[in-house]
Structure formats: C-alpha cells, structure tokens
Short mmCIF file of C-alpha atoms in Angstrom, two decimals:
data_model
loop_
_atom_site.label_atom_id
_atom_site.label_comp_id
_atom_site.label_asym_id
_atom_site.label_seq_id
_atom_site.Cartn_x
_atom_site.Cartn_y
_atom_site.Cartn_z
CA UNK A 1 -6.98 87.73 46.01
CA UNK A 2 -8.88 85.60 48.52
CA UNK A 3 -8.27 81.83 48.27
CA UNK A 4 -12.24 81.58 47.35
CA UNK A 5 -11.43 83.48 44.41
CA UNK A 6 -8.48 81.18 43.74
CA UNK A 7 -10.59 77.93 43.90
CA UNK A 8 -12.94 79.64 41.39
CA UNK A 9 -10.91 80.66 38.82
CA UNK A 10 -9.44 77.03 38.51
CA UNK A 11 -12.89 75.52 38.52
CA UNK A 12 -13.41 77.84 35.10
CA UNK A 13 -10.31 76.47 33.39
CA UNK A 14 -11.17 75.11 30.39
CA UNK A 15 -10.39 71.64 29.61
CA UNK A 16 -7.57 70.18 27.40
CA UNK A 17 -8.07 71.20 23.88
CA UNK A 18 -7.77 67.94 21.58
CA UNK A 19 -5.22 67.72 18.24
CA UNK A 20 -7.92 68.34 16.04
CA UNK A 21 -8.11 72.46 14.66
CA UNK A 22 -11.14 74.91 16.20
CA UNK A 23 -12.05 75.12 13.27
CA UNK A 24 -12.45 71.58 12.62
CA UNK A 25 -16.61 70.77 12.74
CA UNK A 26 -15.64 67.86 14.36
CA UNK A 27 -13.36 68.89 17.06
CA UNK A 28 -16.21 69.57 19.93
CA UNK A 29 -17.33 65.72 19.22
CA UNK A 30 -13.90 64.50 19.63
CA UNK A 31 -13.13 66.75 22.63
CA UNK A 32 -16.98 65.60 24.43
CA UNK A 33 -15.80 61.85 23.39
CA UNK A 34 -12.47 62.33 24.76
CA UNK A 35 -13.69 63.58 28.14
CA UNK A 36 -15.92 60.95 28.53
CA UNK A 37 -13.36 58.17 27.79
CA UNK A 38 -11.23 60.11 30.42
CA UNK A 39 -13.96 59.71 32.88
CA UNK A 40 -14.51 56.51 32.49
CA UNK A 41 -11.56 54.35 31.56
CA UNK A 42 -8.94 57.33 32.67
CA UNK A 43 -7.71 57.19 29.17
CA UNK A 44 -8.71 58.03 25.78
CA UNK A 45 -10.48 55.04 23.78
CA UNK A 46 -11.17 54.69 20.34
CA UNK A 47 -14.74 55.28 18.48
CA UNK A 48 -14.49 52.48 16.16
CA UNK A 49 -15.74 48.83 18.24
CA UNK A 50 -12.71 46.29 18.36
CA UNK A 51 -12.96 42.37 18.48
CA UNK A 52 -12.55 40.74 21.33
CA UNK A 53 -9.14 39.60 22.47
CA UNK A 54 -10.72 35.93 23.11
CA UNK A 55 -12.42 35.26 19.27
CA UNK A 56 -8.94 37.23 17.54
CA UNK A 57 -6.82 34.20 19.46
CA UNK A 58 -9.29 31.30 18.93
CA UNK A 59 -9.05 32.83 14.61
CA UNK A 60 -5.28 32.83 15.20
CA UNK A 61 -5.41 29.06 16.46
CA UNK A 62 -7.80 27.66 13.72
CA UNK A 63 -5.50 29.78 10.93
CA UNK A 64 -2.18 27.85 12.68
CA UNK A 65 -3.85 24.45 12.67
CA UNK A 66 -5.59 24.77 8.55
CA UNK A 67 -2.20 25.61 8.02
CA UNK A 68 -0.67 22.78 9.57
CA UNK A 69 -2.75 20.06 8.42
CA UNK A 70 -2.23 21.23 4.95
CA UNK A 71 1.30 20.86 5.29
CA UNK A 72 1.02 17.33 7.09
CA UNK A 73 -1.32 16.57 4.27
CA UNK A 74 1.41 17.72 1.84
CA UNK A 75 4.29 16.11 3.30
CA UNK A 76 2.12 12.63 3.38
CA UNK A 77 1.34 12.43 -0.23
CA UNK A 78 5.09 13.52 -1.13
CA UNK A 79 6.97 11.39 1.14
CA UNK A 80 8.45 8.34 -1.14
CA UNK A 81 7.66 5.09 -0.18
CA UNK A 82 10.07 3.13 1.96
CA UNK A 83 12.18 0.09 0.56
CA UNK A 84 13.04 -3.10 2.33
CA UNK A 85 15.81 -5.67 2.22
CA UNK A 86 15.75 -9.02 3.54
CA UNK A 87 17.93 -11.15 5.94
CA UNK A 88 17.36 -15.39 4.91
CA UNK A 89 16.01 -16.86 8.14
CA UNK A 90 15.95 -20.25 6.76
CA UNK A 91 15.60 -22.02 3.32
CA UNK A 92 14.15 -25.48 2.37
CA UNK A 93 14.29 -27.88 -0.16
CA UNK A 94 12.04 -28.30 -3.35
CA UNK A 95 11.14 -32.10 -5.07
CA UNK A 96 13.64 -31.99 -7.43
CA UNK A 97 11.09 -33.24 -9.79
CA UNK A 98 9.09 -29.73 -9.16
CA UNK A 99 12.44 -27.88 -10.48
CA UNK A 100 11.85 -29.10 -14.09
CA UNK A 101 8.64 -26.93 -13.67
CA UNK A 102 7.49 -23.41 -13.44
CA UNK A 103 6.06 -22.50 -9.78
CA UNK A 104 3.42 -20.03 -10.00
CA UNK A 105 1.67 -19.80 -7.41
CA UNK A 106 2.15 -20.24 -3.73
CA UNK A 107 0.02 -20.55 -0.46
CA UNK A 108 0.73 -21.69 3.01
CA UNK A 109 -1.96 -23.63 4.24
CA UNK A 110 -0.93 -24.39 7.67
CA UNK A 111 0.50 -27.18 9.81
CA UNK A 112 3.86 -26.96 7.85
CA UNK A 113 2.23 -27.38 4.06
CA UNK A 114 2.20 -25.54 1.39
CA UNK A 115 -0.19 -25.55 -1.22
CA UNK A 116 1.19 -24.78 -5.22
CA UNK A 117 0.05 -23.81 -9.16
CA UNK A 118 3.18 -25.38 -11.22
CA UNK A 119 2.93 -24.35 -14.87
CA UNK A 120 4.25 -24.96 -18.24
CA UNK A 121 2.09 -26.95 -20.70
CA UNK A 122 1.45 -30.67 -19.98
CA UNK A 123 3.19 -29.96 -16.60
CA UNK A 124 1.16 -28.46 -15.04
CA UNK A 125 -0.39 -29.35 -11.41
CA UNK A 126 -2.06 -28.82 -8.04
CA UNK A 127 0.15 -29.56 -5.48
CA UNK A 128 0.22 -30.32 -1.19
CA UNK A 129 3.91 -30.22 -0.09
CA UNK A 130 5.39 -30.25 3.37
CA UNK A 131 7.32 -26.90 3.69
CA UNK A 132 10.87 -28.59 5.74
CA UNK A 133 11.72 -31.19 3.11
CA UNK A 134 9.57 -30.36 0.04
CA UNK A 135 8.35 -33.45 -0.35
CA UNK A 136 4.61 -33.62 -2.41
CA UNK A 137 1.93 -35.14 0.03
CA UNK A 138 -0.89 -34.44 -2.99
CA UNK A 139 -0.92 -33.66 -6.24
CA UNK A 140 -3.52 -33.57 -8.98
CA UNK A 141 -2.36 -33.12 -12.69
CA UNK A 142 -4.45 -30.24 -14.84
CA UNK A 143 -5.05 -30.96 -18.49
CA UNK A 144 -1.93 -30.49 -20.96
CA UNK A 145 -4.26 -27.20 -22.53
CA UNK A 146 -4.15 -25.51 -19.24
CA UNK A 147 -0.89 -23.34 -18.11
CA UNK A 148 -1.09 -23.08 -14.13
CA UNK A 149 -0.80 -20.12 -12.59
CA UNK A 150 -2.27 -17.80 -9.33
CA UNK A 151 -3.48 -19.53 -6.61
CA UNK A 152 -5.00 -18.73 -3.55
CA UNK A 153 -6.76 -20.24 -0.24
CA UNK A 154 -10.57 -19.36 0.92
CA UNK A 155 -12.19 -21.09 3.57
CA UNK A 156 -11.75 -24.75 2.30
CA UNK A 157 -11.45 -23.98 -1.49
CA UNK A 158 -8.44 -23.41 -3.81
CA UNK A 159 -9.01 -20.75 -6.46
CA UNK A 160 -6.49 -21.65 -9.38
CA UNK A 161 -6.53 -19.39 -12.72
CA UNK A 162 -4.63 -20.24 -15.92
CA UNK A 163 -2.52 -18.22 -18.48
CA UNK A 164 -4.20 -16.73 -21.39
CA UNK A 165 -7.53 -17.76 -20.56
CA UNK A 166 -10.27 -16.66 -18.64
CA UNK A 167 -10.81 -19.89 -17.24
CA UNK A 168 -10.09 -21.14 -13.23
CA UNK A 169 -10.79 -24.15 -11.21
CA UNK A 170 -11.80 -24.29 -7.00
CA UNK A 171 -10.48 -27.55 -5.28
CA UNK A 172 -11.74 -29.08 -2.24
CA UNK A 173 -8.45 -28.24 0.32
CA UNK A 174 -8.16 -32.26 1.16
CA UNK A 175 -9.24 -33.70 -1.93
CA UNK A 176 -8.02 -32.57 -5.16
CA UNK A 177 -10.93 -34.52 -7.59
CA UNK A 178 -13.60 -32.43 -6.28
CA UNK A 179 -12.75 -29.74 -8.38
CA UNK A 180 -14.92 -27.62 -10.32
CA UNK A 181 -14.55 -24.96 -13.60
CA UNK A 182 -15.52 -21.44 -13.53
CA UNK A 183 -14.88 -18.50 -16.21
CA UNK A 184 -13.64 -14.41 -15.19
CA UNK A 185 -13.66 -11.29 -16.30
CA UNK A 186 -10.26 -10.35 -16.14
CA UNK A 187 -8.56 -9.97 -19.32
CA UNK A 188 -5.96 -13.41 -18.50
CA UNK A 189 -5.10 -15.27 -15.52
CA UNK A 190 -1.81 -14.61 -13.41
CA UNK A 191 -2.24 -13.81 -9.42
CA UNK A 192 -4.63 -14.64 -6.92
CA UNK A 193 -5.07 -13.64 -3.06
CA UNK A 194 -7.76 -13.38 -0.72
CA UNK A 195 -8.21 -11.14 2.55
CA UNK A 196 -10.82 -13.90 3.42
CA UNK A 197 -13.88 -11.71 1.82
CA UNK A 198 -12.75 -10.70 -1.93
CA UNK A 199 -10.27 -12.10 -3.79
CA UNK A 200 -7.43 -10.24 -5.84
CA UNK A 201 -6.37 -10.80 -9.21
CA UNK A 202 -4.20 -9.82 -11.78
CA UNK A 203 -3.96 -9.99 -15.52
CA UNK A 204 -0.36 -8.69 -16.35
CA UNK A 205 -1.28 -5.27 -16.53
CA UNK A 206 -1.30 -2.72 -13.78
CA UNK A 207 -4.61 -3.29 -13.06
CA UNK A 208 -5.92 -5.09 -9.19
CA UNK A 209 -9.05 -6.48 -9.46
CA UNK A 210 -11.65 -7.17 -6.66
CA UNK A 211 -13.55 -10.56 -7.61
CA UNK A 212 -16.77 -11.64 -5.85
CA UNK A 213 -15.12 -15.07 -4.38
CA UNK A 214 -19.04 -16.74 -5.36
CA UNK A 215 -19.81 -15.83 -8.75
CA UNK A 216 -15.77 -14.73 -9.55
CA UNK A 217 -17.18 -11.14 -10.85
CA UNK A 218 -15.32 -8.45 -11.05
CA UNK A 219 -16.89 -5.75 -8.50
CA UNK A 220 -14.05 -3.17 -8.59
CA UNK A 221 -10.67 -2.21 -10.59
CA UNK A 222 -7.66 0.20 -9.32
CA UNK A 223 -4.75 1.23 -11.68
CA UNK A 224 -1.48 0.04 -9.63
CA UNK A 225 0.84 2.74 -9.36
CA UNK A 226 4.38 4.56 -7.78
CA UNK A 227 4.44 7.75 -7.82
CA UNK A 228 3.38 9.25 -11.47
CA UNK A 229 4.13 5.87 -13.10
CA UNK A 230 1.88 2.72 -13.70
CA UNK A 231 3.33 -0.49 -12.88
CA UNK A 232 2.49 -3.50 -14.94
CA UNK A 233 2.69 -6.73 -15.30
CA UNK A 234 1.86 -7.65 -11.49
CA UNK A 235 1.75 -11.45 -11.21
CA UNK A 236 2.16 -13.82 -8.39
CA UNK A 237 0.05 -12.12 -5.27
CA UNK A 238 -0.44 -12.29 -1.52
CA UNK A 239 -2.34 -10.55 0.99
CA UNK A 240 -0.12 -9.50 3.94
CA UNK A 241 -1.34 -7.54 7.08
CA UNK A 242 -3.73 -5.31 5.42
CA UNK A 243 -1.46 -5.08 1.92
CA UNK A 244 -1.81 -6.90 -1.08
CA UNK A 245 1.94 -7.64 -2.49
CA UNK A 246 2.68 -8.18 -5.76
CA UNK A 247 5.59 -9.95 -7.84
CA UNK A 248 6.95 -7.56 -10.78
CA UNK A 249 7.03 -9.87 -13.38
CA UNK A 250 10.27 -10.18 -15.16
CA UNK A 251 12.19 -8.00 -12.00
CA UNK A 252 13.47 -9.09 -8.19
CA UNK A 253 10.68 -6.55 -6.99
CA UNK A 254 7.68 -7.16 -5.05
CA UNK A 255 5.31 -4.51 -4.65
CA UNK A 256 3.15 -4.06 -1.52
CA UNK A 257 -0.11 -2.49 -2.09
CA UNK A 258 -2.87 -0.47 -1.16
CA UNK A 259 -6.05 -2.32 -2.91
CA UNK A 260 -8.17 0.21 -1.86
CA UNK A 261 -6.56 2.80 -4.02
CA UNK A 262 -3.61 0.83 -5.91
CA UNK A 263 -1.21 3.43 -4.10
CA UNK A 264 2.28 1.68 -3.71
CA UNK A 265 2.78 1.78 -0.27
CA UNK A 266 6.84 0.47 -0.29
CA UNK A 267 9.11 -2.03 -2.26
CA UNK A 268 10.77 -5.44 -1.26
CA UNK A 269 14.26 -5.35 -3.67
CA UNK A 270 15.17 -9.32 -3.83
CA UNK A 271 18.12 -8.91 -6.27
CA UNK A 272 20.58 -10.37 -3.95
CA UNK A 273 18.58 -13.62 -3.52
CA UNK A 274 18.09 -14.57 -7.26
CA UNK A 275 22.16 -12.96 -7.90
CA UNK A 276 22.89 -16.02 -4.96
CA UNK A 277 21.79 -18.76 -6.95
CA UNK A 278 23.04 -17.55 -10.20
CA UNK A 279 26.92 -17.39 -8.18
CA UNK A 280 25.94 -20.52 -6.87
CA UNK A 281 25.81 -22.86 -10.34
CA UNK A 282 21.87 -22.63 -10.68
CA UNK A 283 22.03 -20.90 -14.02
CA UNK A 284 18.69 -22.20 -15.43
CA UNK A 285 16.45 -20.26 -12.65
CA UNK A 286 13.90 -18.01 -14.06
CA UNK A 287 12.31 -14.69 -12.10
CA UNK A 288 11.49 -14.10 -8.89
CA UNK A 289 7.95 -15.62 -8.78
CA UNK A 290 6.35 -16.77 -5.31
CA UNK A 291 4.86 -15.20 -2.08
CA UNK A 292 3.57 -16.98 0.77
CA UNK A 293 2.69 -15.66 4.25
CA UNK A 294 2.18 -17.44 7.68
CA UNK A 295 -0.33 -15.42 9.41
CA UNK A 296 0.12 -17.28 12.85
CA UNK A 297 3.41 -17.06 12.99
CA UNK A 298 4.48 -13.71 10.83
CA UNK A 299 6.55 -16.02 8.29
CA UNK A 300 7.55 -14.69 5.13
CA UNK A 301 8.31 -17.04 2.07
CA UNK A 302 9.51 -16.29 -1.20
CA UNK A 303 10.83 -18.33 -4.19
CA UNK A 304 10.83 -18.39 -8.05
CA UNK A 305 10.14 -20.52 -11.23
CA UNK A 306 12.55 -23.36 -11.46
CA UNK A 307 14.17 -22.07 -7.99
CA UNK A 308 15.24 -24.84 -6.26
CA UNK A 309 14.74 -23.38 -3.00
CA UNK A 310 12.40 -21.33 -0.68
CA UNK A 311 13.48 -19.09 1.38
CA UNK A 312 12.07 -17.65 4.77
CA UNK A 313 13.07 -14.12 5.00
CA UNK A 314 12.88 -11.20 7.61
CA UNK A 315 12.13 -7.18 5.31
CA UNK A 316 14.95 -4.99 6.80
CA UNK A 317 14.66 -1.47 5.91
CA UNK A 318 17.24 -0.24 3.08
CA UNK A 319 19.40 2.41 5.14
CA UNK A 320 21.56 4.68 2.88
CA UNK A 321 21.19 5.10 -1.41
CA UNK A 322 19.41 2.62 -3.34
CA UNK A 323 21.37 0.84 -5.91
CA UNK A 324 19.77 2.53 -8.92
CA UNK A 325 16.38 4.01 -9.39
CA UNK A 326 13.00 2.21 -8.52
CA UNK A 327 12.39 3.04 -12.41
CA UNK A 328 15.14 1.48 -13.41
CA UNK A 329 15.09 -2.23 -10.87
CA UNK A 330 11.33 -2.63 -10.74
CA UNK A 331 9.21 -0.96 -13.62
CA UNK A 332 9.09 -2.02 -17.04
CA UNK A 333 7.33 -0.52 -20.05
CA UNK A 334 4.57 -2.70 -20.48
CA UNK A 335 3.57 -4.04 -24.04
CA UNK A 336 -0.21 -4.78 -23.34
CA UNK A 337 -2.73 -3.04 -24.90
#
C-alpha cells in the first residue's frame, strides 16, 4: 500500500460517534453540534444558554446582604434594653422648710439654680433655689386649690401643671407675679419637659404627649412601652440628650425614652439611693420623684418627695444579673381607666 493510499484512508475515517443510539432522530444533531463545539472551543458545550458568571455573583451578593440586614434588623428589635446604675458624685442640701413638702418637679436653670413645683394642698409653690446650699432665692405661693406638680423651662417661661386638673400656669423666669393661667388636653397634670420646640407631658398613664408650647394642644400621643408591656403612671420628666426620661411613679425606676415612638430605650434602677436614706434615719421619705439635667456641663440630678437631699450622679452600666425582673422593680399594673 503506497503511503498516498495511507493518508487517504485516514482522511475517510469517520468521526467520533456521540452517546446517543443511531437510531436516535436526534443523534446526527447532537453529533453536527458536537463537532462544531469541538472546533471551536476544543470541547463540547452545552445547547441550553447559561448566565453569566458576573450577574450569578452580583445575585449571590444582594441574596447575602437581604439576608443580613434582616438579621441585623432582627437582632435590633430583640436586643433588651440596657440598665444603668449610678455612682453619687456629690449631694446638696434642701431648706429644711422644703422637706415638710412634696417636690414635684425639678429644672436646672443655670448659674447654680434650680427652679421647683412643691406640692401638697395649701403648700404648694414656685420656687428659685441655689443648687450648693439649697437655700430659696424666690418663691411664689400657688393657691391652697392647686396641687403643684411638672415643671419645665422654655425660653424665659416656666410651664407648671397641677394634679387632677387640666389647669397650668407660665411664669416669667425672674419674676414670679407675671404669671398667667392656661387649660390642656391631657387627661391630669403630672410631668413636664421641653426639647426647646414641644413640650412633653404626662397624665399618669402610659401615655407621652407632644403639646404645642403656644396654645398647650396636644399635637401627638405615643403609648410608653418595654418590650410587650405598657408602662404607666410616668410622672416627673426630663429631656436628656435626645431622650425623654421618665420617673415610674411609686418605683426607684426612671425610664429613658424614645418620644418619637414611646420605645423604652434603657432603665436607670435608683433602689440603692432611696434604701440609703431609709438606713440612714429618714423614714418619712416618699418615692423617687425628681430629674434635672445640666446641659453645659452633662450633670445629672435626682431627688424625691420629702428627700432631704439631691444628689448628682454618674449612670454606670449594670454588669452581671439584675436583682429581679424589670417587671417586677419598675412596672406596676396601672388602675386608670
């Protein structure tokens, strides 16, 4: 055999035969598109057209991060508030005529002075004191009808409410007879604070309510709440850094708030400072009733009805197990209706 005859017989050779039977009506369409794959990418391809390897990893990426800000979401509305402690910084004196009364309200108003609502029936005042000796610098005393209670600071006007009414009184800031009446909407008068555009109130009940500070309107209400629980009878308020923070009445708790959506954010547990002046002979103190916050200077002050002291105080965080349940230390089952 010549070697032309050679190179001719293995040009005739017939090409691979694919895995798919003679028989099979589809096997010369496989075997063409098989050759031409061959030909082209020097292996076989599939028919059917495949994403590309680009838009599969940019889908894997945007499945990761829905995933993960569903969990962050989850974790951020699960996660339990945080609870503080305190460390006393400092404490000052009260008049000791003051003790015979109920505080219940409280305001720094700068240079060393604290403004304060003392209640109780035919005791009850509008008071300037200077915060290191307690000593009364003003005073102007309400009508025996009235109970005193929230009070807050805006611009140069106290805002004052009174208990089981729905009437308040504004004070000029330096002179107590310019004083004038108004009427609210809440449903009594116990807390007042300001962020210096709306001013907060409360009515015993777990309701925070947004007043117009000109016409003393109510222009919005959030339910106050931890967790699945309302909380009630919030009382004596400030506005702290964003917060609004809240006495429980008749408990060593303050609450600090969100007032956009009545969310509590964390606790302050004061047990240890009203269980100090029970040890220490003061026997006739009632609760936990008074917040006050230096803005300039990032003081805290805190005190109660018929406390004879105020106290400056630094939060700590509580590290470790609470003693007891929030449940249990700072809610109450409310009896208003």
């Amino acid at each position: 055999m010549t070697v032309g005859s050679q190179k001719g017989k293995r040009r005739r050779r017939a090409p691979p035969s694919s895995d798919l039977p003679a028989s099979d009506p589809m096997a010369s369409t496989a075997a063409s598109d098989f050759g031409r794959c061959k030909r082209s990418r020097g292996y076989c391809c599939r028919r059917e057209p495949s994403l590309p390897v680009a838009l599969v990893a940019l889908c894997t990426l945007l499945f990761v991060y829905i995933t993960w800000k569903r969990m962050t979401v989850a974790v951020t509305v699960s996660a339990p508030p945080r609870f503080y402690s305190f460390n006393i910084v400092n404490e000052f004196p009260h008049d000791p005529d003051a003790f015979t009364q109920a505080r219940s309200g409280l305001v720094y108003g700068g240079n060393e002075t604290l403004f304060e609502s003392t209640g109780l029936y035919h005791r009850s005042s509008v008071r300037q004191v200077i915060l290191q000796t307690g000593k009364v610098q003003v005073s102007h005393q309400m009508d025996g009808s009235y109970f005193g209670e929230g009070l807050t600071l805006l611009g140069e006007r106290l805002f004052q409410v009174t208990w089981l009414t729905r009437t308040g009184f504004t004070y000029d800031r330096y002179n107590f007879s310019k004083r004038h009446r108004f009427t609210h909407q809440m449903r009594d008068g116990w807390g007042l604070a300001t962020d210096g555009k709306v001013i907060f109130g409360t009515d015993g009940s777990s309701t925070l309510y947004h007043l117009d500070p000109q016409t003393l309107k109510v222009i919005r209400r959030v339910t106050v709440r931890y967790n699945d629980h309302e909380v009630p009878y919030l009382n004596e308020l400030e506005y702290v850094n964003g917060e609004v923070w809240a006495n429980v009445w008749q408990t060593d708790c303050i609450a600090r708030i969100s007032h956009k959506d009545g969310m509590v954010l964390s606790w302050i547990l004061l047990h240890e400072l009203r269980q100090g002046l029970l040890k220490s002979g003061h026997t006739a103190i009632d609760v936990l009733n008074g917040i006050a916050w230096d803005e300039e200077t990032n003081r805290l002050f805190v005190t109660g009805k018929l406390w004879p002291k105020l106290y400056q105080i630094h939060l700590r965080p509580v590290t470790g197990q609470l003693n007891g349940r929030i449940e249990d230390l700072c809610l109450i089952k409310s009896e208003i209706s």
